[in-house]
Amino acid sequence: MTVLNEKSHDGAPDSPTEFDTVIVGAGFGGLRMLHEMRELGLSAVAIESGSDVGGTWYWNRYPGARTDSESWMYAFPIPEIQEEWNWTERYPTQPEALGYLNFLADRLDLRRDIRFHTRVTAAEFHEEKQIWTVHTDAGDTLTCTYFVPAAGPLNVPYKPDFDGLADFQGEWHVSGRWPHEGVDFKDKKVAVIGTGATAVQIIPVIAHTAAEVTVFQRTPNYVLPARNYTLSDEQRQGIRADYDRIWEQCRKHFFGFDMQPAGRTIHDVTAEEAQKILEWGWETGGFRFIFETFDDILVDPKSNKVVADFARDKIRSIVKDPETAELLCPKDYPIVGKRPPLGHFYYEAFNRDNVHLVDVSTTPISRITPTGVAVGDQEYEVDIIIFATGFDGQTGSYTGLDIRGRDGVKLSDKWADGPRTHLGIGVDGFPNMFMVGGPQAPFANFPVIIDGVADWIGRAIRFMNDRGIKSIEPRPEAVEGWRQKVNAIVDATVLSEGPHSWFLGTNIPGKPKAALFYFAGVGAYRDDCNEVADRDFDSFALSPA
Ligand code: NA7
């Protein structure tokens, strides 16, 4: 397996080295934590490998990149930002999402505490002084009381190690490390490897300029129509006036959206009514198809099948070539068994003469040749290869750093069989380390998770200061309890049935299968976190100063 990372840094030899907090990353999580630390009156620095803020939205500049969350919920409830920032579309493009984070960084004056072009390489906890030492590839050694990795769930791209790539005579690119100067597809033959959320965004866009687009699909996805639209001034004003209610609902909703549970299961309605409701969901678009139609899709296989059949029928009705349509239909796993991508005329793209689908489910890609991609004995000649092959999700962002807790224990060793955390925030043996939406935190609209976790960390630190506590770390039994809970929840849903799922780490060869997310919903997670805090953090061991 190849895991990709850029290496370069500015270096900052004369900069301060002692902080209350060192934060890893300046994406949504890092920026929100920097803001939180300022509010607490603590000194903080964020270390960011990119040349600017943005995280996911800095790296993923591929054509068609945009959020799958509706813009007005893909943001933080910071009043001055809500008041001044204007979204233009239902699903913001990558430049707009990046623009939002730039605006936030400027408006809150966060940049002065961020070191760009610098990568955290290692961090270790010192028992005697109860501090963390953090090392960077700029040669800095920083010390801090609180070590806050906010490296994001999808920060380490995964590219399969196909033989022959070194001799490929064309260009190749990885979607999650897209060149800033862009890629010229005009009159080029392009291979897209992968059909996850990323490829689903890329394919219809590049099909307009490329001569040929050949898509290599291992597992078809249930792609939901996004139904994007531009926002009018009136809609923007309505959203602005409604932010308090929107956020209240996001904090309660299972996946952190301002969406209303349907209040019914598929068994409550006739088969005919079910089809009408699903039709409404399909036309309304996005995740509303899942979350506002029936409440049992994730847990009842019978209901799930009705919805999956509906989606398959839609694919067959859109894609004109019956053979291609059948290949695009997921057959052997439930809808939401893998994270469903949102499409912007994805299936329609396969009706174009210049878009071709190659099934690599039974005969895999055998090698990259000097002039193309080989599947068995068949070679597909191309000028450009795009690897949209996913990420070493959730744990990769942490195990790639050399993080050592008490007694020099490495986090990657501790997690050799899968992540072990309490609330997706703390790890036993790693005092005063707070992960922002780490493994075993919920899978949901991420800014909502981050905002709640940042509040919780702020509350924990205030509590520590009030009580004269020097260090906090989860009790081992709380970590084991959380692991069992997180696994039991996944087992009770259809989520464990999707092949090669990054929810479970099974998309990465050799990675242990484990539930990487808490799937009881954002509301339940907030309750769990608040209960711990209300009980004076009793599932954590607290050491006095
Ligand atoms: P995903 O969803 O993990 O998709 C990666 C795709 O790459 C997927 O279709 C994989 O097929 C495919 N893949 C991976 N390895 C291979 C090999 N060896 N051969 C052929 N195809 C391969 O990543 P994305 O970047 O699209 O999306 C990640 C998240 O970003 C998404 O869920 C959103 O939350 C945003 P597979 O399905 O494993 O058979």
XYZ file of C-alpha atoms and ligand atoms in Angstrom:
584
model
C 0.000 0.000 0.000
C 1.189 3.530 -0.712
C 0.050 6.312 1.516
C 0.799 9.721 0.149
C 1.952 12.812 1.917
C 3.612 15.982 0.725
C 6.855 17.021 2.355
C 7.894 20.634 2.436
C 7.999 23.385 5.009
C 8.917 26.996 5.603
C 10.775 26.415 8.838
C 10.465 28.896 11.683
C 13.661 28.852 13.737
C 12.963 31.933 15.871
C 9.344 31.208 16.689
C 8.152 30.481 20.233
C 8.345 26.885 21.358
C 6.223 26.722 24.535
C 2.458 26.690 24.324
C -0.544 25.659 26.325
C -1.786 23.831 23.241
C -0.360 22.450 20.023
C -2.981 21.636 17.397
C -2.321 19.422 14.385
C -4.003 20.785 11.262
C -5.741 23.962 10.103
C -8.846 22.554 8.477
C -12.314 22.724 9.997
C -11.118 20.964 13.181
C -7.862 22.865 13.691
C -9.432 26.278 13.085
C -12.336 25.579 15.419
C -9.939 24.388 18.146
C -7.720 27.436 17.724
C -10.811 29.582 18.242
C -11.771 27.527 21.319
C -8.316 27.914 22.868
C -8.410 31.674 22.309
C -11.781 31.809 24.051
C -10.227 29.939 26.973
C -7.368 32.419 27.080
C -4.778 29.744 26.319
C -1.821 30.069 24.016
C -2.047 27.798 20.993
C -0.346 27.084 17.716
C -1.709 25.044 14.817
C 0.772 23.153 12.662
C -0.380 22.751 9.063
C 1.418 20.882 6.280
C -0.350 22.794 3.502
C 0.556 26.325 2.498
C -2.792 27.648 3.691
C -5.850 26.802 5.759
C -8.531 24.423 4.533
C -7.561 20.815 5.265
C -9.760 18.617 3.077
C -10.726 21.657 1.016
C -7.115 22.647 0.544
C -6.053 19.232 -0.775
C -9.081 18.002 -2.711
C -9.039 20.406 -5.673
C -10.076 17.873 -8.272
C -12.675 18.841 -10.899
C -16.211 18.732 -9.553
C -15.174 18.692 -5.876
C -17.932 20.025 -3.671
C -19.574 19.201 -0.368
C -22.319 16.612 -0.005
C -23.725 18.594 2.926
C -26.006 21.544 2.351
C -23.984 24.714 2.665
C -25.895 26.352 5.505
C -25.237 23.327 7.724
C -21.635 22.802 6.611
C -20.320 25.598 8.789
C -19.882 26.685 12.389
C -22.438 28.488 14.565
C -20.142 31.462 15.136
C -22.477 34.498 15.017
C -20.240 36.981 13.202
C -19.427 34.396 10.529
C -23.077 33.415 10.109
C -23.950 37.081 9.803
C -21.326 37.999 7.227
C -20.719 34.926 5.070
C -22.923 34.300 2.017
C -23.343 30.849 0.478
C -24.148 30.762 -3.221
C -25.317 27.170 -3.740
C -27.040 24.282 -1.994
C -23.748 22.308 -2.126
C -20.713 24.619 -2.179
C -17.902 23.893 -4.599
C -14.395 23.233 -3.284
C -13.337 26.867 -3.955
C -16.349 28.115 -2.005
C -15.803 25.736 0.955
C -12.144 26.806 0.975
C -13.236 30.441 0.716
C -15.418 29.979 3.773
C -12.501 28.637 5.834
C -10.261 31.457 4.612
C -12.909 33.966 5.592
C -13.244 32.355 9.008
C -9.474 32.364 9.543
C -9.239 36.046 8.580
C -12.317 37.220 10.415
C -11.197 35.521 13.663
C -7.579 36.514 13.033
C -6.421 32.918 13.344
C -3.539 32.921 10.852
C -1.035 34.493 13.239
C -1.132 31.273 15.266
C -0.727 28.861 12.369
C 2.573 27.547 11.016
C 2.109 26.563 7.407
C 4.280 24.270 5.276
C 5.076 22.361 8.433
C 4.217 18.793 9.296
C 4.039 17.307 12.779
C 6.192 14.194 12.673
C 6.116 13.004 16.280
C 4.799 13.822 19.723
C 5.573 12.275 23.078
C 4.221 12.681 26.581
C 6.668 13.350 29.451
C 5.449 11.860 32.679
C 7.605 13.866 35.044
C 6.724 17.300 33.733
C 3.281 16.264 32.496
C 3.864 17.937 29.160
C 3.892 16.954 25.502
C 6.836 17.499 23.214
C 5.874 17.904 19.567
C 8.371 17.611 16.697
C 7.942 18.985 13.193
C 9.694 18.449 9.878
C 10.842 22.078 10.094
C 13.077 20.925 12.934
C 10.969 22.615 15.616
C 10.498 21.026 19.008
C 7.488 22.492 20.756
C 6.178 21.810 24.243
C 2.593 22.028 25.399
C 0.160 20.931 28.078
C -2.572 19.905 25.642
C -1.854 18.030 22.433
C -4.785 18.319 20.030
C -4.612 16.307 16.808
C -7.272 17.662 14.438
C -5.920 15.939 11.375
C -9.299 15.063 9.870
C -10.852 11.727 8.938
C -9.737 11.675 5.299
C -6.295 13.151 5.326
C -4.153 10.252 4.098
C -4.929 9.280 0.491
C -4.654 5.625 -0.444
C -3.293 4.538 -3.820
C -3.024 0.837 -4.650
C 0.484 -0.280 -5.597
C -0.138 -1.343 -9.186
C 2.917 -2.722 -10.934
C 4.285 -0.663 -13.792
C 3.188 2.825 -12.688
C 6.802 4.071 -12.630
C 7.043 3.376 -16.379
C 3.730 5.018 -17.295
C 4.472 7.599 -19.979
C 1.439 9.795 -19.328
C 0.417 11.884 -16.306
C -1.163 10.444 -13.191
C -2.794 12.184 -10.279
C -4.279 11.276 -6.922
C -7.592 13.029 -6.279
C -6.739 13.897 -2.669
C -3.441 15.588 -3.677
C -4.618 17.439 -6.735
C -2.157 19.922 -8.320
C -2.960 23.566 -7.616
C -2.386 24.501 -11.231
C -5.073 22.036 -12.354
C -4.929 19.388 -15.072
C -5.719 19.931 -18.751
C -8.027 17.169 -19.990
C -8.710 18.665 -23.418
C -8.603 15.941 -26.072
C -7.017 13.520 -23.597
C -7.906 9.906 -22.923
C -8.430 9.592 -19.192
C -8.680 6.600 -16.852
C -10.567 7.097 -13.600
C -9.858 4.321 -11.086
C -12.550 4.136 -8.414
C -16.249 4.944 -8.225
C -16.545 6.364 -4.689
C -17.830 9.838 -3.792
C -14.741 11.459 -5.330
C -14.849 9.708 -8.711
C -18.602 10.281 -8.863
C -17.903 14.024 -8.741
C -14.991 13.939 -11.195
C -16.433 11.804 -14.008
C -19.352 13.955 -15.258
C -17.226 17.117 -15.161
C -14.162 15.920 -17.064
C -16.366 14.098 -19.592
C -17.102 17.534 -21.072
C -13.496 18.211 -22.069
C -11.703 14.867 -22.235
C -11.692 12.905 -25.479
C -12.482 9.652 -23.670
C -13.123 8.798 -20.028
C -12.722 5.149 -19.039
C -14.030 4.365 -15.564
C -12.649 1.325 -13.736
C -15.293 0.153 -11.277
C -14.733 -2.524 -8.638
C -17.901 -2.005 -6.594
C -20.878 0.019 -7.846
C -22.323 2.564 -5.428
C -25.857 3.725 -4.797
C -25.389 7.275 -6.091
C -28.135 9.643 -4.962
C -29.048 12.654 -7.108
C -27.790 15.812 -5.370
C -30.224 18.258 -7.022
C -28.010 21.272 -6.545
C -29.367 24.793 -6.982
C -28.166 28.345 -6.549
C -29.482 30.206 -3.524
C -31.473 33.370 -4.026
C -31.070 36.428 -1.773
C -34.407 35.581 -0.271
C -33.290 32.023 0.573
C -30.068 33.348 2.095
C -32.004 35.794 4.265
C -34.323 32.997 5.342
C -31.382 30.812 6.321
C -29.714 33.649 8.227
C -32.868 34.395 10.173
C -33.260 30.703 10.983
C -29.711 29.774 12.083
C -30.593 29.110 15.730
C -33.279 26.619 14.821
C -31.080 25.045 12.105
C -28.315 24.432 14.623
C -30.629 23.108 17.260
C -31.878 20.550 14.756
C -28.371 19.697 13.445
C -27.269 18.932 17.000
C -30.164 16.513 17.435
C -30.229 14.899 14.007
C -28.684 11.467 13.549
C -26.221 12.655 10.895
C -25.948 16.270 12.014
C -28.268 17.744 9.401
C -31.196 20.126 9.588
C -33.492 17.344 8.464
C -36.634 16.016 10.076
C -36.992 12.310 10.831
C -39.779 10.898 8.683
C -41.689 9.645 11.706
C -42.665 6.440 9.868
C -41.257 3.130 8.698
C -41.850 1.504 5.362
C -44.233 -0.916 7.069
C -46.536 1.971 8.035
C -47.507 2.650 4.414
C -48.761 0.693 1.403
C -46.335 -0.381 -1.312
C -47.783 2.282 -3.590
C -47.410 5.028 -0.983
C -43.840 3.897 -0.323
C -42.987 4.412 -3.997
C -44.513 7.910 -3.935
C -42.535 8.853 -0.836
C -39.307 7.521 -2.326
C -40.041 9.407 -5.535
C -40.398 12.580 -3.451
C -37.045 11.820 -1.743
C -35.295 11.136 -5.039
C -36.567 14.401 -6.544
C -35.788 16.421 -3.413
C -32.267 15.078 -3.617
C -29.242 14.505 -1.443
C -29.385 12.626 1.827
C -33.017 13.646 2.283
C -33.741 10.555 0.176
C -32.444 8.465 3.080
C -33.230 10.559 6.147
C -36.611 12.095 5.343
C -38.367 9.152 3.727
C -38.332 6.227 6.165
C -36.665 5.897 9.567
C -35.857 2.181 9.326
C -33.653 2.091 6.220
C -30.449 1.597 8.198
C -31.769 -1.071 10.523
C -34.427 -3.132 8.745
C -33.157 -5.249 5.829
C -36.681 -5.535 4.359
C -37.146 -1.774 4.260
C -33.643 -1.355 2.983
C -34.364 -3.694 0.074
C -37.418 -1.682 -1.007
C -35.271 1.465 -1.093
C -32.349 -0.296 -2.803
C -34.721 -1.722 -5.458
C -36.105 1.762 -6.028
C -32.562 3.136 -6.546
C -31.679 0.286 -8.931
C -34.809 0.970 -10.978
C -33.779 4.621 -11.202
C -30.325 3.638 -12.466
C -31.917 1.394 -15.113
C -34.262 4.191 -16.159
C -31.450 6.738 -16.542
C -28.676 4.693 -18.170
C -29.634 3.842 -21.737
C -27.297 0.918 -22.377
C -28.807 -2.011 -20.408
C -25.459 -3.742 -19.908
C -23.859 -0.604 -18.499
C -26.933 0.016 -16.333
C -26.679 -3.478 -14.825
C -22.988 -2.990 -14.076
C -23.793 0.289 -12.315
C -26.456 -1.349 -10.119
C -25.173 -2.463 -6.700
C -26.554 -5.960 -6.249
C -25.121 -7.646 -3.223
C -25.124 -5.138 -0.396
C -27.698 -2.842 1.194
C -28.083 0.842 0.439
C -25.941 2.844 2.934
C -23.827 -0.322 3.430
C -21.192 1.925 1.890
C -21.367 5.694 2.179
C -23.700 6.721 -0.678
C -22.167 9.428 -2.859
C -24.198 12.347 -4.172
C -24.154 12.625 -7.948
C -24.443 15.624 -10.198
C -25.627 13.876 -13.379
C -23.363 10.902 -12.631
C -25.482 8.168 -14.213
C -26.344 10.481 -17.117
C -22.612 10.735 -17.905
C -22.642 7.067 -18.947
C -25.027 7.953 -21.782
C -22.256 9.968 -23.417
C -20.349 8.327 -26.268
C -17.010 9.267 -24.698
C -17.613 7.646 -21.262
C -16.926 3.915 -20.883
C -17.321 1.605 -17.902
C -14.915 -1.260 -17.218
C -15.899 -3.795 -14.563
C -12.866 -4.841 -12.515
C -14.821 -6.733 -9.852
C -13.875 -10.211 -11.047
C -10.807 -9.491 -13.165
C -8.878 -6.785 -11.315
C -6.534 -4.215 -12.755
C -3.415 -6.301 -13.387
C -0.877 -3.550 -14.026
C -0.227 -0.112 -15.382
C 1.505 -0.361 -18.763
C 3.648 2.418 -20.280
C 0.581 3.536 -22.236
C -2.419 2.610 -20.159
C -4.248 0.383 -17.698
C -4.312 -3.405 -18.100
C -7.200 -5.548 -16.874
C -6.277 -9.177 -17.415
C -4.982 -9.305 -20.999
C -6.930 -6.259 -22.108
C -5.119 -2.927 -22.243
C -6.899 0.435 -22.182
C -4.681 3.144 -23.648
C -4.842 6.462 -21.808
C -2.908 9.728 -21.462
C -3.911 10.494 -17.866
C -4.734 8.237 -14.913
C -6.746 9.552 -11.958
C -6.521 7.535 -8.770
C -9.778 8.231 -6.909
C -9.063 5.250 -4.690
C -9.945 6.648 -1.296
C -8.222 7.211 2.014
C -6.731 5.408 4.983
C -9.716 6.840 6.826
C -9.900 7.940 10.449
C -6.964 6.049 11.960
C -4.454 6.858 9.182
C -4.367 10.516 10.224
C -3.169 9.474 13.693
C -1.107 6.318 13.223
C 0.964 8.080 10.548
C 2.287 10.380 13.272
C 4.714 8.932 15.774
C 2.560 9.655 18.849
C 3.861 8.173 22.110
C 2.016 8.294 25.397
C 3.022 7.231 28.885
C 6.008 4.809 29.037
C 6.760 5.487 25.380
C 3.773 3.429 24.168
C 3.131 4.156 20.493
C -0.431 4.974 19.493
C -0.032 2.889 16.323
C 0.912 -0.158 18.460
C -1.947 0.427 20.845
C -4.288 0.531 17.862
C -2.740 -2.436 16.026
C -6.075 -4.303 16.183
C -8.207 -1.217 15.649
C -8.701 2.113 17.401
C -9.283 2.321 21.150
C -10.670 5.627 22.380
C -13.171 7.066 24.783
C -15.779 9.185 22.981
C -13.439 9.380 19.971
C -11.665 12.122 21.940
C -9.257 10.560 24.477
C -7.025 7.497 24.699
C -5.913 5.835 27.938
C -2.193 6.255 28.482
C -2.179 9.472 26.427
C -2.918 12.164 29.035
C -4.093 15.592 27.902
C -4.407 14.454 24.294
C -7.712 15.487 22.758
C -8.613 14.246 19.283
C -11.118 16.371 17.389
C -13.533 13.926 15.776
C -11.077 11.052 16.061
C -11.795 7.359 15.416
C -15.011 6.159 17.103
C -16.554 9.651 17.039
C -19.765 9.772 14.983
C -19.908 9.700 11.219
C -22.012 12.710 10.390
C -21.927 16.198 8.963
C -18.431 16.944 10.218
C -18.581 20.611 11.265
C -21.413 19.700 13.655
C -19.289 16.975 15.259
C -16.247 19.229 15.439
C -18.197 22.078 17.003
C -19.613 19.803 19.716
C -16.246 18.191 20.439
C -14.527 21.593 20.622
C -17.145 22.753 23.138
C -16.621 19.560 25.160
C -12.816 19.938 25.176
C -13.236 23.554 26.256
C -15.500 22.414 29.069
C -12.969 19.750 30.138
C -10.139 22.261 30.277
C -12.240 24.775 32.226
C -13.132 22.018 34.677
C -9.454 21.110 35.047
C -8.482 24.714 35.699
C -11.270 25.197 38.241
C -10.349 22.032 40.142
C -6.577 22.351 39.916
C -6.260 19.244 37.744
C -3.071 18.838 35.782
C -3.843 15.856 33.620
C -6.856 13.986 32.282
C -7.044 10.679 30.468
C -9.797 8.118 29.982
C -9.906 5.084 32.235
C -9.065 1.839 30.383
C -12.470 0.371 31.230
C -14.180 3.413 29.687
C -12.146 2.896 26.512
C -13.052 -0.785 26.354
C -16.708 0.053 27.067
C -16.735 2.571 24.227
C -15.161 0.062 21.822
C -17.821 -2.498 22.647
C -20.592 0.046 22.312
C -19.352 1.364 18.969
C -19.006 -2.162 17.537
C -22.403 -3.284 18.842
C -24.088 -0.284 17.220
C -22.527 -0.988 13.826
C -23.481 -4.655 14.092
C -27.108 -3.661 14.632
C -27.224 -1.767 11.327
C -26.729 -2.535 7.638
C -23.490 -0.542 7.764
C -21.360 -3.592 8.459
C -22.428 -5.240 5.206
C -20.798 -2.982 2.626
C -17.685 -4.406 0.946
C -14.389 -2.446 1.153
C -15.907 0.160 3.419
C -13.793 2.971 4.850
C -16.296 3.073 7.737
C -14.681 -0.203 8.847
C -11.161 0.108 7.434
C -11.826 -2.717 4.971
C -10.960 -0.494 2.001
C -7.262 -0.745 2.910
C -5.557 -4.120 2.385
C -4.256 -5.459 5.696
C -5.998 -2.881 7.874
C -7.820 -4.569 10.772
C -11.595 -4.515 10.429
C -13.080 -2.379 13.190
C -15.879 0.108 13.579
C -14.193 3.454 12.956
C -17.294 5.501 13.715
C -20.004 5.711 16.336
C -23.293 5.185 14.554
C -25.862 5.963 17.232
C -26.286 9.475 15.936
C -25.111 12.967 16.769
C -27.809 13.575 19.385
C -26.980 10.385 21.293
C -23.266 11.186 21.060
C -23.786 14.649 22.481
C -25.786 13.118 25.312
C -22.979 10.619 25.993
C -20.369 13.388 26.036
C -22.472 15.719 28.177
C -23.246 12.967 30.684
C -19.531 12.342 31.160
C -18.938 16.050 31.720
C -21.957 16.366 34.040
C -20.544 13.533 36.160
C -17.348 15.557 36.592
C -15.565 13.484 33.926
C -15.729 10.360 36.063
C -14.830 8.039 33.178
C -11.504 9.877 33.075
C -8.623 9.602 35.526
C -7.816 13.088 36.819
C -4.432 13.931 38.364
C -3.980 17.017 40.526
C -1.357 19.597 39.747
P -13.881 5.732 -1.437
O -15.305 5.955 -1.195
O -13.132 4.867 -0.492
O -13.752 5.158 -2.915
C -12.551 4.625 -3.400
C -12.826 3.938 -4.714
O -11.612 3.378 -5.203
C -13.824 2.807 -4.577
O -14.674 2.804 -5.679
C -12.915 1.591 -4.554
O -13.559 0.412 -4.961
C -11.856 2.014 -5.536
N -10.645 1.223 -5.406
C -9.795 1.157 -4.345
N -8.799 0.286 -4.607
C -9.036 -0.192 -5.847
C -8.377 -1.132 -6.671
N -7.263 -1.754 -6.260
N -8.885 -1.388 -7.893
C -10.009 -0.772 -8.311
N -10.681 0.133 -7.580
C -10.206 0.407 -6.357
O -13.082 7.106 -1.500
P -13.585 8.510 -2.067
O -12.414 9.413 -2.084
O -14.345 8.358 -3.311
O -14.592 8.988 -0.976
C -14.203 9.048 0.392
C -15.125 9.907 1.167
O -14.866 11.275 0.848
C -16.572 9.758 0.900
O -17.183 8.692 1.522
C -17.109 11.094 1.385
O -17.329 11.064 2.784
C -16.028 12.056 1.056
P -14.304 -0.494 -3.823
O -15.567 0.215 -3.510
O -13.355 -0.511 -2.654
O -14.463 -1.809 -4.435
